[in-house]
């Protein structure tokens, strides 16, 4: 596609529920990143994929968070037993190769609200 | 955790004035990038400066990088009301982009 697409744009869920957030990267981009941004803060790294594999998942806050990218394109961020503290904008980005000095393109984000 | 810190946190200027915001970081980097964000949603890439570069220009944007001081600055010249947004620096280290806390810029028409 023309840009990184994230769906849904907004998600409201009840505490304790399971949610899935989807990211469609730019076609041909092998690197994909997930970030989380709380109000008034900068984006916080969650996980980085190179192709199908998670090359770095050190930013995932706990085992309730999981992400997959089974075919090396679309990625899904999964959050189990959601908590109110999970409320944030979840941003996805992709880059051509993930190599040094390459630009990352961001989607518009999914605003998750846990009530 | 975030590596960068932008300064100031908020900046308000008149249209036509120049806006300068600074970014400091903690560790060695491959490059530093500046992004713009409107209304807390998607980030738009503005400019990338490599660790071996000291200054870079793009239109009304001028970025400097001082690796000895681990700092960068973004200058927006002849500001416009449409420049109102949050600006973030992001440092690339290994596989990750680390973002700062951002500068909220308001340009008053």
PDB file of N, CA, C and O in Angstrom, chain A residues 47-93:
ATOM      1  N   UNK A  47       8.640  -3.906  20.103  1.00  0.00           N
ATOM      2  CA  UNK A  47       9.169  -5.080  19.429  1.00  0.00           C
ATOM      3  C   UNK A  47       9.549  -4.726  17.998  1.00  0.00           C
ATOM      4  O   UNK A  47       8.969  -3.823  17.391  1.00  0.00           O
ATOM      5  N   UNK A  48      10.552  -5.442  17.485  1.00  0.00           N
ATOM      6  CA  UNK A  48      11.039  -5.228  16.126  1.00  0.00           C
ATOM      7  C   UNK A  48      11.079  -6.566  15.405  1.00  0.00           C
ATOM      8  O   UNK A  48      11.607  -7.544  15.926  1.00  0.00           O
ATOM      9  N   UNK A  49      10.499  -6.606  14.214  1.00  0.00           N
ATOM     10  CA  UNK A  49      10.530  -7.782  13.361  1.00  0.00           C
ATOM     11  C   UNK A  49      11.441  -7.531  12.174  1.00  0.00           C
ATOM     12  O   UNK A  49      11.405  -6.474  11.552  1.00  0.00           O
ATOM     13  N   UNK A  50      12.216  -8.543  11.826  1.00  0.00           N
ATOM     14  CA  UNK A  50      12.943  -8.559  10.563  1.00  0.00           C
ATOM     15  C   UNK A  50      12.401  -9.781   9.832  1.00  0.00           C
ATOM     16  O   UNK A  50      12.715 -10.912  10.196  1.00  0.00           O
ATOM     17  N   UNK A  51      11.607  -9.517   8.802  1.00  0.00           N
ATOM     18  CA  UNK A  51      10.923 -10.630   8.154  1.00  0.00           C
ATOM     19  C   UNK A  51       9.858 -11.206   9.073  1.00  0.00           C
ATOM     20  O   UNK A  51       9.073 -10.477   9.674  1.00  0.00           O
ATOM     21  N   UNK A  52       9.868 -12.504   9.226  1.00  0.00           N
ATOM     22  CA  UNK A  52       8.856 -13.167  10.055  1.00  0.00           C
ATOM     23  C   UNK A  52       9.252 -13.257  11.525  1.00  0.00           C
ATOM     24  O   UNK A  52       8.396 -13.508  12.385  1.00  0.00           O
ATOM     25  N   UNK A  53      10.518 -13.060  11.793  1.00  0.00           N
ATOM     26  CA  UNK A  53      10.993 -13.285  13.151  1.00  0.00           C
ATOM     27  C   UNK A  53      11.123 -12.027  13.972  1.00  0.00           C
ATOM     28  O   UNK A  53      11.463 -10.962  13.455  1.00  0.00           O
ATOM     29  N   UNK A  54      10.867 -12.155  15.260  1.00  0.00           N
ATOM     30  CA  UNK A  54      11.035 -11.038  16.190  1.00  0.00           C
ATOM     31  C   UNK A  54      12.517 -10.918  16.514  1.00  0.00           C
ATOM     32  O   UNK A  54      13.054 -11.724  17.274  1.00  0.00           O
ATOM     33  N   UNK A  55      13.169  -9.927  15.920  1.00  0.00           N
ATOM     34  CA  UNK A  55      14.601  -9.757  16.135  1.00  0.00           C
ATOM     35  C   UNK A  55      14.904  -9.150  17.497  1.00  0.00           C
ATOM     36  O   UNK A  55      15.996  -9.336  18.040  1.00  0.00           O
ATOM     37  N   UNK A  56      13.934  -8.424  18.043  1.00  0.00           N
ATOM     38  CA  UNK A  56      14.151  -7.775  19.337  1.00  0.00           C
ATOM     39  C   UNK A  56      12.787  -7.537  19.975  1.00  0.00           C
ATOM     40  O   UNK A  56      12.025  -6.734  19.471  1.00  0.00           O
ATOM     41  N   UNK A  57      12.496  -8.260  21.043  1.00  0.00           N
ATOM     42  CA  UNK A  57      11.210  -8.062  21.734  1.00  0.00           C
ATOM     43  C   UNK A  57      11.432  -7.546  23.154  1.00  0.00           C
ATOM     44  O   UNK A  57      10.583  -7.728  24.028  1.00  0.00           O
ATOM     45  N   UNK A  58      12.568  -6.911  23.348  1.00  0.00           N
ATOM     46  CA  UNK A  58      12.942  -6.489  24.702  1.00  0.00           C
ATOM     47  C   UNK A  58      12.042  -5.411  25.279  1.00  0.00           C
ATOM     48  O   UNK A  58      12.052  -5.178  26.488  1.00  0.00           O
ATOM     49  N   UNK A  59      11.257  -4.761  24.419  1.00  0.00           N
ATOM     50  CA  UNK A  59      10.392  -3.698  24.899  1.00  0.00           C
ATOM     51  C   UNK A  59       9.012  -4.149  25.342  1.00  0.00           C
ATOM     52  O   UNK A  59       8.261  -3.366  25.939  1.00  0.00           O
ATOM     53  N   UNK A  60       8.666  -5.382  25.082  1.00  0.00           N
ATOM     54  CA  UNK A  60       7.350  -5.872  25.528  1.00  0.00           C
ATOM     55  C   UNK A  60       7.300  -5.835  27.047  1.00  0.00           C
ATOM     56  O   UNK A  60       8.170  -6.414  27.706  1.00  0.00           O
ATOM     57  N   UNK A  61       6.310  -5.182  27.622  1.00  0.00           N
ATOM     58  CA  UNK A  61       6.337  -4.947  29.075  1.00  0.00           C
ATOM     59  C   UNK A  61       6.149  -6.191  29.928  1.00  0.00           C
ATOM     60  O   UNK A  61       6.678  -6.252  31.035  1.00  0.00           O
ATOM     61  N   UNK A  62       5.415  -7.164  29.445  1.00  0.00           N
ATOM     62  CA  UNK A  62       5.198  -8.398  30.217  1.00  0.00           C
ATOM     63  C   UNK A  62       4.613  -9.456  29.298  1.00  0.00           C
ATOM     64  O   UNK A  62       4.415  -9.217  28.097  1.00  0.00           O
ATOM     65  N   UNK A  63       4.344 -10.618  29.848  1.00  0.00           N
ATOM     66  CA  UNK A  63       3.909 -11.734  28.996  1.00  0.00           C
ATOM     67  C   UNK A  63       2.452 -11.629  28.559  1.00  0.00           C
ATOM     68  O   UNK A  63       1.952 -12.531  27.873  1.00  0.00           O
ATOM     69  N   UNK A  64       1.778 -10.548  28.908  1.00  0.00           N
ATOM     70  CA  UNK A  64       0.431 -10.358  28.364  1.00  0.00           C
ATOM     71  C   UNK A  64       0.482  -9.837  26.930  1.00  0.00           C
ATOM     72  O   UNK A  64      -0.506  -9.868  26.216  1.00  0.00           O
ATOM     73  N   UNK A  65       1.647  -9.330  26.554  1.00  0.00           N
ATOM     74  CA  UNK A  65       1.841  -8.753  25.223  1.00  0.00           C
ATOM     75  C   UNK A  65       2.576  -9.747  24.332  1.00  0.00           C
ATOM     76  O   UNK A  65       3.588 -10.322  24.727  1.00  0.00           O
ATOM     77  N   UNK A  66       2.049  -9.883  23.111  1.00  0.00           N
ATOM     78  CA  UNK A  66       2.658 -10.787  22.155  1.00  0.00           C
ATOM     79  C   UNK A  66       2.412 -10.250  20.756  1.00  0.00           C
ATOM     80  O   UNK A  66       1.392  -9.618  20.501  1.00  0.00           O
ATOM     81  N   UNK A  67       3.346 -10.447  19.859  1.00  0.00           N
ATOM     82  CA  UNK A  67       3.154  -9.977  18.482  1.00  0.00           C
ATOM     83  C   UNK A  67       3.627 -11.039  17.517  1.00  0.00           C
ATOM     84  O   UNK A  67       4.562 -11.785  17.814  1.00  0.00           O
ATOM     85  N   UNK A  68       2.965 -11.083  16.369  1.00  0.00           N
ATOM     86  CA  UNK A  68       3.327 -12.059  15.346  1.00  0.00           C
ATOM     87  C   UNK A  68       3.389 -11.375  13.992  1.00  0.00           C
ATOM     88  O   UNK A  68       2.765 -10.329  13.764  1.00  0.00           O
ATOM     89  N   UNK A  69       4.111 -12.017  13.105  1.00  0.00           N
ATOM     90  CA  UNK A  69       4.206 -11.552  11.713  1.00  0.00           C
ATOM     91  C   UNK A  69       4.460 -12.788  10.839  1.00  0.00           C
ATOM     92  O   UNK A  69       5.529 -12.970  10.300  1.00  0.00           O
ATOM     93  N   UNK A  70       3.465 -13.640  10.738  1.00  0.00           N
ATOM     94  CA  UNK A  70       3.659 -14.989  10.213  1.00  0.00           C
ATOM     95  C   UNK A  70       4.147 -15.069   8.762  1.00  0.00           C
ATOM     96  O   UNK A  70       4.846 -16.024   8.408  1.00  0.00           O
ATOM     97  N   UNK A  71       3.800 -14.099   7.937  1.00  0.00           N
ATOM     98  CA  UNK A  71       4.206 -14.166   6.536  1.00  0.00           C
ATOM     99  C   UNK A  71       5.165 -13.046   6.175  1.00  0.00           C
ATOM    100  O   UNK A  71       5.420 -12.811   4.989  1.00  0.00           O
ATOM    101  N   UNK A  72       5.667 -12.359   7.174  1.00  0.00           N
ATOM    102  CA  UNK A  72       6.642 -11.312   6.914  1.00  0.00           C
ATOM    103  C   UNK A  72       6.070 -10.022   6.387  1.00  0.00           C
ATOM    104  O   UNK A  72       6.825  -9.155   5.934  1.00  0.00           O
ATOM    105  N   UNK A  73       4.739  -9.885   6.449  1.00  0.00           N
ATOM    106  CA  UNK A  73       4.160  -8.602   6.039  1.00  0.00           C
ATOM    107  C   UNK A  73       3.279  -8.074   7.166  1.00  0.00           C
ATOM    108  O   UNK A  73       3.785  -7.390   8.051  1.00  0.00           O
ATOM    109  N   UNK A  74       2.001  -8.429   7.181  1.00  0.00           N
ATOM    110  CA  UNK A  74       1.075  -7.969   8.225  1.00  0.00           C
ATOM    111  C   UNK A  74       1.530  -8.472   9.592  1.00  0.00           C
ATOM    112  O   UNK A  74       1.996  -9.603   9.742  1.00  0.00           O
ATOM    113  N   UNK A  75       1.380  -7.602  10.579  1.00  0.00           N
ATOM    114  CA  UNK A  75       1.706  -7.978  11.947  1.00  0.00           C
ATOM    115  C   UNK A  75       0.501  -7.712  12.842  1.00  0.00           C
ATOM    116  O   UNK A  75      -0.279  -6.784  12.605  1.00  0.00           O
ATOM    117  N   UNK A  76       0.378  -8.540  13.868  1.00  0.00           N
ATOM    118  CA  UNK A  76      -0.698  -8.370  14.850  1.00  0.00           C
ATOM    119  C   UNK A  76      -0.079  -8.284  16.233  1.00  0.00           C
ATOM    120  O   UNK A  76       0.724  -9.151  16.608  1.00  0.00           O
ATOM    121  N   UNK A  77      -0.438  -7.261  16.952  1.00  0.00           N
ATOM    122  CA  UNK A  77      -0.041  -7.117  18.350  1.00  0.00           C
ATOM    123  C   UNK A  77      -1.216  -7.591  19.199  1.00  0.00           C
ATOM    124  O   UNK A  77      -2.341  -7.128  19.017  1.00  0.00           O
ATOM    125  N   UNK A  78      -0.935  -8.524  20.085  1.00  0.00           N
ATOM    126  CA  UNK A  78      -1.993  -9.144  20.879  1.00  0.00           C
ATOM    127  C   UNK A  78      -1.786  -8.811  22.349  1.00  0.00           C
ATOM    128  O   UNK A  78      -0.663  -8.942  22.853  1.00  0.00           O
ATOM    129  N   UNK A  79      -2.836  -8.387  22.997  1.00  0.00           N
ATOM    130  CA  UNK A  79      -2.752  -8.059  24.419  1.00  0.00           C
ATOM    131  C   UNK A  79      -3.817  -8.869  25.150  1.00  0.00           C
ATOM    132  O   UNK A  79      -5.007  -8.759  24.885  1.00  0.00           O
ATOM    133  N   UNK A  80      -3.361  -9.678  26.093  1.00  0.00           N
ATOM    134  CA  UNK A  80      -4.277 -10.506  26.887  1.00  0.00           C
ATOM    135  C   UNK A  80      -4.581  -9.808  28.203  1.00  0.00           C
ATOM    136  O   UNK A  80      -3.784  -9.025  28.709  1.00  0.00           O
ATOM    137  N   UNK A  81      -5.750 -10.118  28.743  1.00  0.00           N
ATOM    138  CA  UNK A  81      -6.144  -9.629  30.082  1.00  0.00           C
ATOM    139  C   UNK A  81      -5.798  -8.148  30.235  1.00  0.00           C
ATOM    140  O   UNK A  81      -5.031  -7.747  31.116  1.00  0.00           O
ATOM    141  N   UNK A  82      -6.353  -7.352  29.353  1.00  0.00           N
ATOM    142  CA  UNK A  82      -6.004  -5.935  29.315  1.00  0.00           C
ATOM    143  C   UNK A  82      -6.233  -5.256  30.658  1.00  0.00           C
ATOM    144  O   UNK A  82      -7.153  -5.599  31.418  1.00  0.00           O
ATOM    145  N   UNK A  83      -5.372  -4.290  30.925  1.00  0.00           N
ATOM    146  CA  UNK A  83      -5.447  -3.485  32.146  1.00  0.00           C
ATOM    147  C   UNK A  83      -5.598  -2.016  31.744  1.00  0.00           C
ATOM    148  O   UNK A  83      -5.245  -1.624  30.639  1.00  0.00           O
ATOM    149  N   UNK A  84      -6.100  -1.203  32.675  1.00  0.00           N
ATOM    150  CA  UNK A  84      -6.312   0.209  32.359  1.00  0.00           C
ATOM    151  C   UNK A  84      -5.002   0.883  31.980  1.00  0.00           C
ATOM    152  O   UNK A  84      -4.962   1.789  31.149  1.00  0.00           O
ATOM    153  N   UNK A  85      -3.916   0.420  32.549  1.00  0.00           N
ATOM    154  CA  UNK A  85      -2.607   0.984  32.237  1.00  0.00           C
ATOM    155  C   UNK A  85      -2.134   0.685  30.819  1.00  0.00           C
ATOM    156  O   UNK A  85      -1.140   1.268  30.370  1.00  0.00           O
ATOM    157  N   UNK A  86      -2.829  -0.206  30.123  1.00  0.00           N
ATOM    158  CA  UNK A  86      -2.478  -0.498  28.735  1.00  0.00           C
ATOM    159  C   UNK A  86      -3.028   0.562  27.785  1.00  0.00           C
ATOM    160  O   UNK A  86      -2.689   0.577  26.598  1.00  0.00           O
ATOM    161  N   UNK A  87      -3.880   1.429  28.284  1.00  0.00           N
ATOM    162  CA  UNK A  87      -4.457   2.481  27.449  1.00  0.00           C
ATOM    163  C   UNK A  87      -3.347   3.375  26.911  1.00  0.00           C
ATOM    164  O   UNK A  87      -2.546   3.920  27.670  1.00  0.00           O
ATOM    165  N   UNK A  88      -3.303   3.513  25.589  1.00  0.00           N
ATOM    166  CA  UNK A  88      -2.253   4.284  24.927  1.00  0.00           C
ATOM    167  C   UNK A  88      -2.534   4.267  23.430  1.00  0.00           C
ATOM    168  O   UNK A  88      -3.451   3.590  22.970  1.00  0.00           O
ATOM    169  N   UNK A  89      -1.723   4.989  22.688  1.00  0.00           N
ATOM    170  CA  UNK A  89      -1.746   4.861  21.227  1.00  0.00           C
ATOM    171  C   UNK A  89      -0.646   3.884  20.839  1.00  0.00           C
ATOM    172  O   UNK A  89       0.510   4.048  21.238  1.00  0.00           O
ATOM    173  N   UNK A  90      -1.009   2.874  20.092  1.00  0.00           N
ATOM    174  CA  UNK A  90      -0.050   1.870  19.648  1.00  0.00           C
ATOM    175  C   UNK A  90       0.310   2.180  18.198  1.00  0.00           C
ATOM    176  O   UNK A  90      -0.541   2.195  17.317  1.00  0.00           O
ATOM    177  N   UNK A  91       1.586   2.432  17.987  1.00  0.00           N
ATOM    178  CA  UNK A  91       2.085   2.845  16.681  1.00  0.00           C
ATOM    179  C   UNK A  91       2.885   1.734  16.032  1.00  0.00           C
ATOM    180  O   UNK A  91       3.656   1.040  16.695  1.00  0.00           O
ATOM    181  N   UNK A  92       2.697   1.587  14.750  1.00  0.00           N
ATOM    182  CA  UNK A  92       3.466   0.630  13.971  1.00  0.00           C
ATOM    183  C   UNK A  92       4.283   1.396  12.943  1.00  0.00           C
ATOM    184  O   UNK A  92       3.834   2.429  12.422  1.00  0.00           O
ATOM    185  N   UNK A  93       5.468   0.929  12.672  1.00  0.00           N
ATOM    186  CA  UNK A  93       6.319   1.544  11.657  1.00  0.00           C
ATOM    187  C   UNK A  93       6.985   0.450  10.838  1.00  0.00           C
ATOM    188  O   UNK A  93       7.183  -0.670  11.319  1.00  0.00           O
TER     189      UNK A  93
END
